[in-house]
XYZ file of C-alpha atoms in Angstrom:
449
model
C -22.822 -12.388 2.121
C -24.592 -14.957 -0.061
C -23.597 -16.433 -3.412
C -26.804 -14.945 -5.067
C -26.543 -11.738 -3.907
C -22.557 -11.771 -5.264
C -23.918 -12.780 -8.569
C -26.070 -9.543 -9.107
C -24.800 -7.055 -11.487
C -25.497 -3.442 -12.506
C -24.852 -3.505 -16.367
C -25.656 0.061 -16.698
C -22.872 1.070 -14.142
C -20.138 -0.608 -15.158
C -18.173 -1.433 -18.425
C -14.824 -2.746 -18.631
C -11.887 -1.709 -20.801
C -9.935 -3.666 -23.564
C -6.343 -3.576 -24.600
C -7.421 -0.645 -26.558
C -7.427 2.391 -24.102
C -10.745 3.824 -26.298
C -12.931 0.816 -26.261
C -15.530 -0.425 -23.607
C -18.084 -3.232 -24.139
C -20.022 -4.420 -21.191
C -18.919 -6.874 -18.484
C -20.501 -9.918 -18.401
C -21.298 -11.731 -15.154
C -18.267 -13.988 -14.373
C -18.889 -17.693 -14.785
C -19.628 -20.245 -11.653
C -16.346 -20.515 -9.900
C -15.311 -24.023 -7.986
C -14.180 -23.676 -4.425
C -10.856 -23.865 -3.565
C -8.874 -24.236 -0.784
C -8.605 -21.035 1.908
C -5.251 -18.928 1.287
C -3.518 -16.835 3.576
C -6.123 -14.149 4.399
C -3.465 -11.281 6.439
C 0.121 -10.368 5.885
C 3.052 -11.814 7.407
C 3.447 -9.925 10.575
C 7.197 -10.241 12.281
C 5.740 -8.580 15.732
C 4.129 -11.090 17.786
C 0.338 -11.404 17.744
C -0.492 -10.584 21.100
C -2.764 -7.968 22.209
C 0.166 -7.047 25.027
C 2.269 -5.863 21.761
C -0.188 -3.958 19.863
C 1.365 -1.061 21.386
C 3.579 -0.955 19.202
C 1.644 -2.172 15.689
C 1.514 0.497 12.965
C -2.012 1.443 11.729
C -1.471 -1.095 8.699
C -1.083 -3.937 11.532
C -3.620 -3.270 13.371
C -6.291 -2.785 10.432
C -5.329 -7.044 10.087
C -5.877 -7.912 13.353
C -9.628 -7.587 12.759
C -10.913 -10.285 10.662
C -14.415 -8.171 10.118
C -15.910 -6.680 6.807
C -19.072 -5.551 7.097
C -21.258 -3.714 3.834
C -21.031 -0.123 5.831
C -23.259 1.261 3.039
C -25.930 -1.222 3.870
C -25.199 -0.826 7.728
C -25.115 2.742 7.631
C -28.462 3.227 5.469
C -30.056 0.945 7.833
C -29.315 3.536 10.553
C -30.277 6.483 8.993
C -27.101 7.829 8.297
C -26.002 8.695 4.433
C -22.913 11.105 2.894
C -19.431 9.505 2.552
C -17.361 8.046 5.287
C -14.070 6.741 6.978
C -13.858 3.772 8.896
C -11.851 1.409 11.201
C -12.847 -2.065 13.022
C -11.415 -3.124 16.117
C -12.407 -4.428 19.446
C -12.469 -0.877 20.737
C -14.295 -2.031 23.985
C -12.410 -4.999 24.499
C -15.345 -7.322 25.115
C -13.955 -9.689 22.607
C -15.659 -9.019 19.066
C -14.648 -6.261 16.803
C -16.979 -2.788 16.914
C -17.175 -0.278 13.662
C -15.938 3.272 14.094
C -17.163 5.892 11.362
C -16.230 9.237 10.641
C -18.450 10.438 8.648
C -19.179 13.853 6.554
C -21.893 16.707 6.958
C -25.407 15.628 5.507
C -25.684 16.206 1.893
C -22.436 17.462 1.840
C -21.067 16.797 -1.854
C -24.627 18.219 -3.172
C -24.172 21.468 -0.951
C -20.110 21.826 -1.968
C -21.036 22.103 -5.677
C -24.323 24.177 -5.237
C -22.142 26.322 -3.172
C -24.195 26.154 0.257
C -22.766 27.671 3.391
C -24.620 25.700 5.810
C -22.409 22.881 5.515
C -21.791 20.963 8.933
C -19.504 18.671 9.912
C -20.762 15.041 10.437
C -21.412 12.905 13.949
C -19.195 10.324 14.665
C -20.723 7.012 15.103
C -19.511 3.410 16.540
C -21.155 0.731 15.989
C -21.117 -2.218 18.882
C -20.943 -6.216 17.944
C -24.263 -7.332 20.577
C -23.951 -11.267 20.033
C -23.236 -10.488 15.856
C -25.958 -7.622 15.766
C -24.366 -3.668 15.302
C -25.544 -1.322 16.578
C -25.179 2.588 16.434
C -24.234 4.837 19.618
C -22.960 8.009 18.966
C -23.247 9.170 22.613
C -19.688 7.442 23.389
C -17.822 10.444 22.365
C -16.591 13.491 24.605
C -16.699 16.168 23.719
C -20.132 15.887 20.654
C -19.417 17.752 17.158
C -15.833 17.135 16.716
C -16.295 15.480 13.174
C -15.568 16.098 9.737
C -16.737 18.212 6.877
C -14.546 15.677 4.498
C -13.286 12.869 6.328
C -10.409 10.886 4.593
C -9.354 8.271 6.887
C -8.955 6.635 10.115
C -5.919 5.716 11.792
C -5.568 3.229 14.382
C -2.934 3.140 17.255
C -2.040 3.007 20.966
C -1.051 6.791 21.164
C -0.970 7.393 24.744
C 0.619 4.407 25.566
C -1.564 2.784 28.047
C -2.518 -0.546 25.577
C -6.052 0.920 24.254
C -6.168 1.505 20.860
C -7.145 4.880 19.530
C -8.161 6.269 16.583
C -6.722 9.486 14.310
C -9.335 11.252 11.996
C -8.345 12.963 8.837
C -10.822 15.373 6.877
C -9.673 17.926 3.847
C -12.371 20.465 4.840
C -14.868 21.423 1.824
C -12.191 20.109 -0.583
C -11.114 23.106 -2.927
C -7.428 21.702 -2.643
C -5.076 22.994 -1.655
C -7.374 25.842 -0.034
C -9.082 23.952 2.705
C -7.817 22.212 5.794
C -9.263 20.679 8.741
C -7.628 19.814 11.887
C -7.698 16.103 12.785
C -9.350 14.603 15.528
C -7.441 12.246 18.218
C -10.064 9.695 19.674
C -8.493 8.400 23.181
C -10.076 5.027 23.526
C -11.337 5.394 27.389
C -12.828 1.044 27.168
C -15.462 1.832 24.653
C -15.903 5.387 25.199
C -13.515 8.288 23.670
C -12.137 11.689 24.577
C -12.008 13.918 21.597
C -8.883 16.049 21.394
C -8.919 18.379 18.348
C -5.152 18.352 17.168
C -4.519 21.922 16.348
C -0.544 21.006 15.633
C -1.753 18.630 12.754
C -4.337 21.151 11.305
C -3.532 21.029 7.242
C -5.050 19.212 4.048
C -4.908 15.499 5.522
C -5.488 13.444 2.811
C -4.095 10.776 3.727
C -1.976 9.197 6.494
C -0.080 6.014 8.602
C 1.395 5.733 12.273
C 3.770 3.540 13.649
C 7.225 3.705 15.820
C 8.708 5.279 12.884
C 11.816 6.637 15.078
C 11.858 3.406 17.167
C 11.893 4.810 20.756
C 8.990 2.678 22.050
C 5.552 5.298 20.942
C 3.365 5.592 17.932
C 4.538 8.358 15.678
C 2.038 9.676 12.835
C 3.384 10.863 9.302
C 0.127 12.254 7.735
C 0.487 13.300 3.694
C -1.594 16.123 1.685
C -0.392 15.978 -2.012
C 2.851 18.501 -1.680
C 5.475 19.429 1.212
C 3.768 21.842 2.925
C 0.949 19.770 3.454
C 2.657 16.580 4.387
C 4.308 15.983 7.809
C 6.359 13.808 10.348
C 4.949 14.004 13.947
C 6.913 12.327 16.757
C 4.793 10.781 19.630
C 6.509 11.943 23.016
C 5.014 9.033 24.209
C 1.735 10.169 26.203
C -0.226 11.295 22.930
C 1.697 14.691 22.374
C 3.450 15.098 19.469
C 6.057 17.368 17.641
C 6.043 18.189 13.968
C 9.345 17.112 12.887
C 10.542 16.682 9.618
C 14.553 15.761 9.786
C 14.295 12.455 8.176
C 13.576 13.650 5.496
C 16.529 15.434 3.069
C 14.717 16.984 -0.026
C 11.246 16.571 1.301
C 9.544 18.712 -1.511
C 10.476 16.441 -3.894
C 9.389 13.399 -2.010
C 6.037 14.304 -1.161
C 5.385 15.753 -4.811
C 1.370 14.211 -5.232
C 1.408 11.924 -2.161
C -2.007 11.769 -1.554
C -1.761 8.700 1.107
C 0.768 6.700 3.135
C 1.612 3.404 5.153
C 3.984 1.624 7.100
C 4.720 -1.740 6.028
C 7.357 -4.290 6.049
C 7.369 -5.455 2.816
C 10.647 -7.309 2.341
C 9.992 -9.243 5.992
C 12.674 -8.390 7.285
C 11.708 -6.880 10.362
C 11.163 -2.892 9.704
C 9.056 -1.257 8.844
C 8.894 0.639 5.501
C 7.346 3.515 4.370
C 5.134 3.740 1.479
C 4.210 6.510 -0.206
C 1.082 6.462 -2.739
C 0.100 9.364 -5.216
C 0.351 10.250 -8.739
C 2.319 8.789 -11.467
C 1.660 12.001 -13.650
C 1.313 15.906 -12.092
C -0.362 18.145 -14.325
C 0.974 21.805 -13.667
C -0.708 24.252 -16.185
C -2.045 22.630 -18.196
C 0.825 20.617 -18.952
C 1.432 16.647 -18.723
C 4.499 16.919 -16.384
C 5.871 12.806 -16.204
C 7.815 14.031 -13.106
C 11.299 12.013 -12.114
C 10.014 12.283 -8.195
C 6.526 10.514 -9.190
C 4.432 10.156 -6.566
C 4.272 6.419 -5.330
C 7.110 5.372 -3.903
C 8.504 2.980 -1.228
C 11.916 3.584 1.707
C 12.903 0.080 2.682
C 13.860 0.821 6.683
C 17.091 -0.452 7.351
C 17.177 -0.590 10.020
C 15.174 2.716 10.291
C 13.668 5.245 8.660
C 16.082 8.693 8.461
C 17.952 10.752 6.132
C 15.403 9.839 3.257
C 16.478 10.920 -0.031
C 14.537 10.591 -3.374
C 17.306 8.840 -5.049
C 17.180 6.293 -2.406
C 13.284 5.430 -3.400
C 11.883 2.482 -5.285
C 9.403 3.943 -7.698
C 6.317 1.994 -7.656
C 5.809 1.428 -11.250
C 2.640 2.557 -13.886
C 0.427 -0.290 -14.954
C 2.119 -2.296 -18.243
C -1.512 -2.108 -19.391
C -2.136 -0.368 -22.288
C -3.528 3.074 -20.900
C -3.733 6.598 -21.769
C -1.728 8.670 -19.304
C -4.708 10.457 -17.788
C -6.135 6.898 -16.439
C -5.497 5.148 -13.354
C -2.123 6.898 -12.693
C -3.090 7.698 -8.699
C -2.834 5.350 -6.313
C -5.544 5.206 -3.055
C -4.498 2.300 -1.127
C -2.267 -0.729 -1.194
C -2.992 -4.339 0.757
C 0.060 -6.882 1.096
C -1.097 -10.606 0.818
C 0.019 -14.122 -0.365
C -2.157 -14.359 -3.377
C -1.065 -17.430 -4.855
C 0.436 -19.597 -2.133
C 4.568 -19.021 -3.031
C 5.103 -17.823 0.841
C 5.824 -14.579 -0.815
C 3.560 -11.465 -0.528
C 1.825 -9.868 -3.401
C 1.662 -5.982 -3.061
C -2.142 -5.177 -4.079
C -2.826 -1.307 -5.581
C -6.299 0.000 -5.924
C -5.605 2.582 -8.685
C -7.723 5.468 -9.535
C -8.238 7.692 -13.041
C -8.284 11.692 -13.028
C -12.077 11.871 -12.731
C -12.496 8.985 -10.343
C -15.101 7.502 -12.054
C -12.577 4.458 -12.965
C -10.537 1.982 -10.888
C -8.073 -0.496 -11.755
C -6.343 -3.171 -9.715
C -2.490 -3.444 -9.691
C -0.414 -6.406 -8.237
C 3.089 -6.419 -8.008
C 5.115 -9.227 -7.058
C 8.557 -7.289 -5.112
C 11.677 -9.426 -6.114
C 14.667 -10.446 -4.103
C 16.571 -6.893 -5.502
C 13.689 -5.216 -5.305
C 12.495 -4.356 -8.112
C 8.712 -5.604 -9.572
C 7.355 -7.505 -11.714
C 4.028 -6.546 -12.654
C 1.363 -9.646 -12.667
C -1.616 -7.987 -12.762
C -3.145 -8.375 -16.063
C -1.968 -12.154 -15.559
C -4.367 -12.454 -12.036
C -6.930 -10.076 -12.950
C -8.633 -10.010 -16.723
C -10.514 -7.437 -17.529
C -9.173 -5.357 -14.688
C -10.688 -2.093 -16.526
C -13.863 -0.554 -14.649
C -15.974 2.152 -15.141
C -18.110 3.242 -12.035
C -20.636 6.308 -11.702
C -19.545 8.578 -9.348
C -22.860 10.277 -8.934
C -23.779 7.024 -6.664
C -21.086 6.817 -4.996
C -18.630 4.917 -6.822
C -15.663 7.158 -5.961
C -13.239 4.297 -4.703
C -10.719 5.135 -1.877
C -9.852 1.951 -0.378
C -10.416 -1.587 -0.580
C -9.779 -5.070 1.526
C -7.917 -7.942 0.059
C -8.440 -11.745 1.747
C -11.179 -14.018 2.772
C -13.849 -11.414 3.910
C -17.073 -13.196 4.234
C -14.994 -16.644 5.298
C -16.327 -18.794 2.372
C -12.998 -20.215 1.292
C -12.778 -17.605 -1.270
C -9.570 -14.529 -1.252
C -11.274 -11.429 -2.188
C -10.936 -7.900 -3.300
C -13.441 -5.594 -2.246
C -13.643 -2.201 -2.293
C -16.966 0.161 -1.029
C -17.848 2.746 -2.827
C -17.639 6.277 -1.014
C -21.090 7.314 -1.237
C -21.126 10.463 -2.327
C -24.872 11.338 -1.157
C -26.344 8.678 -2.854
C -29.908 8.197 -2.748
C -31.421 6.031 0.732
C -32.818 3.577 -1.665
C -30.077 3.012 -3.521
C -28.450 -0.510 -3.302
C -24.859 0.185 -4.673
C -22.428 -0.966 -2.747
C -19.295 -1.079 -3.951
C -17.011 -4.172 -6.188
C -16.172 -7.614 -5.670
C -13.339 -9.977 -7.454
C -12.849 -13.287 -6.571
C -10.080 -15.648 -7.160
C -10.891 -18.646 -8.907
C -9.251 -22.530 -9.372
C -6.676 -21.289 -11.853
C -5.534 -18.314 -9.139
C -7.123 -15.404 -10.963
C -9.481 -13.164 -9.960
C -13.189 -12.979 -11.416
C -15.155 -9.781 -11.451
C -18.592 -10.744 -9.406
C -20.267 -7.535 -9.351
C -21.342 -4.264 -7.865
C -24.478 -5.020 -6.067
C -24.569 -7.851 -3.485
């Protein structure tokens, strides 16, 4: 991406927030920003970067061995193709340069859910191939056709049949009336390029979320996939060939862990070789009516030690609420988490890309985890005027985001895409940028580059 394209803004979009929760004036464009020296751009990884062990990488691994970010709104419009999306990048075909896998939802999907239209249809999965730094769209790759999504969620990467290709898990919600709806996800067997679809009727449920990894530690790729309450949140063990068994033992009071968890990954946070398990939802669960600040709230991380069983909720770290001065109902659910160096101590920052009740807001968190564990909250320190208002109407519900050098200028970054929620074809929105400046804080750039 170019500089003057980053410096573009949409005033009439976006507003930020002051230290008073009920005040907005509009952002400004940040101001020109010296170059600095390239940080770390991935997290510490303890397994050895080799392709021969990405076996055994969980999907938050494996989303950092691709160095790619590509503007899928952009991409995507250029094809043809609109309605909101899941994604993963990876060197599917093994040809040496990383290809784009969507999952994408029905046409005009959002606009038919609300006017109450029957005739919604799942959407056509697409993969885009690198030819010499070009992409471009095939969606005649995947066996059988029409095995998509009404509401895809995310995609989950992993070698799930054991024979070093790595595959790809699909999660939808269905038409979205939670907790009503469910669809079943999709297992993509990566065949070099080309991919068997295998419906996965065991794992059929409100998927809103979900991680893999060799949670149990017998040598496979298990997949714990989360739906906002126990019923809808489960452990499935890999038998090693791409079958799997729901099973739930690790956990010991599992309806009180996954109260709200809306999404989940395997990380190892502390470094010190296992993986843990993070759990992101709601700070705050409103249950008629009522503001319930819940003891089991929903974001919340099991340091493996040296595995993951017998989870309890008193065992937990609570991931804490923004020191920010908010209301309650804003930016208490958490979407998705990165895990990067951000200001060159050797130690990882732990990145949150917070959400408010109507998801027309989003708010950046960053923790720094201490030696006992506990946090220290840095994020109004690294990020001023963190605050921002998007308009969901064009797309700017924000479910995940990308933290490091993205477009290799030097620069770490923070981007996150907007959704696209049936935007119009001519619309240019694309999602927001920060950017981290001399003094190791992040500048707001814009929302249309």
């Amino acid at each position: 991406m170019k500089t003057s394209y980053l410096l573009l803004l949409l005033p009439f979009l976006l507003f930020s927030c002051s230290k008073s929760s009920d005040m907005t004036t509009k952002t400004t464009p940040a101001a020109p920003i010296t170059q600095v020296p390239s940080q770390p751009t991935a997290p510490v990884i303890t397994t050895p970067k080799s392709y021969a062990y990405a076996a055994l990488y969980s999907s938050y691994q494996l989303k950092y061995e691709s160095k790619t970010w590509v503007d899928m709104n952009t991409l995507r419009l250029k094809n043809n193709q609109n309605g909101f999306f899941a994604a993963s990048y990876f060197d599917f075909d093994n040809d040496g340069d990383d290809d784009i896998l969507v999952s994408p939802s029905g046409d005009a999907v959002e606009l038919k859910r609300y006017n109450n239209d029957p005739s919604i249809t799942k959407g056509d999965l697409e993969l885009y191939t690198n030819k010499n730094g070009q992409y471009e769209l095939s969606q005649t790759v995947f066996s059988p056709n029409g095995v998509g999504h009404i509401g895809p969620r995310k995609t989950i990467l992993g070698d799930y049949d054991g024979d070093k290709m790595i595959d790809v898990l699909l999660l939808g919600t269905g038409y979205d009336p939670y907790p009503d709806e469910k669809e079943e996800p999709v297992l993509l067997i990566n065949k070099g390029g080309k991919f068997n679809a295998n419906s996965m009727k065991i794992m059929n449920g409100y998927r809103h979320g979900g991680c893999s990894g060799d949670i149990d530690k017998d040598g496979d790729i298990d997949v714990l996939l989360v739906g906002g309450n126990a019923q809808e949140s489960n452990l499935f063990l890999n038998s090693g060939d791409g079958k799997f068994i729901a099973n739930d033992n690790i956990f010991v009071d599992k309806a009180n862990i996954m109260f709200s968890v809306l999404n989940s990954e395997l990380i190892d946070l502390d470094a010190d070789g296992n993986l843990d398990m993070i759990l992101l939802g709601s700070d705050v669960a409103s249950i008629n009516k009522n503001e319930v600040w819940a003891k089991n709230a929903g974001s919340k991380i099991f340091f493996g030690n040296p595995k993951l069983n017998s989870l309890e909720l008193k065992n937990a770290t609570i991931i804490p609420s923004p020191t920010y001065n908010l209301k309650s109902s804003e930016y208490r659910t958490i979407h998705d988490i990165d895990v990067i160096d951000l200001d060159g101590d050797k130690k990882n920052e732990i990145i949150l890309l917070r959400v408010n009740d109507m998801h027309d807001g989003a708010y950046i968190q960053i923790l720094k985890l201490n030696s006992d564990k506990s946090f220290t909250d840095v994020s109004e320190k690294m990020i001023p005027n963190n605050c921002l208002r998007t308009n969901v109407l064009f797309g700017g519900w924000l479910d995940y985001f990308k933290v490091g050098d993205i477009d290799n200028d030097g620069f770490i970054e923070i981007y996150s895409p907007f959704r696209r929620i049936d935007a119009p074809k001519t619309s240019q929105f694309t999602g927001y940028l920060w950017r981290m400046d001399a003094n190791k804080t992040f500048q707001f750039i814009g929302s249309n580059f």
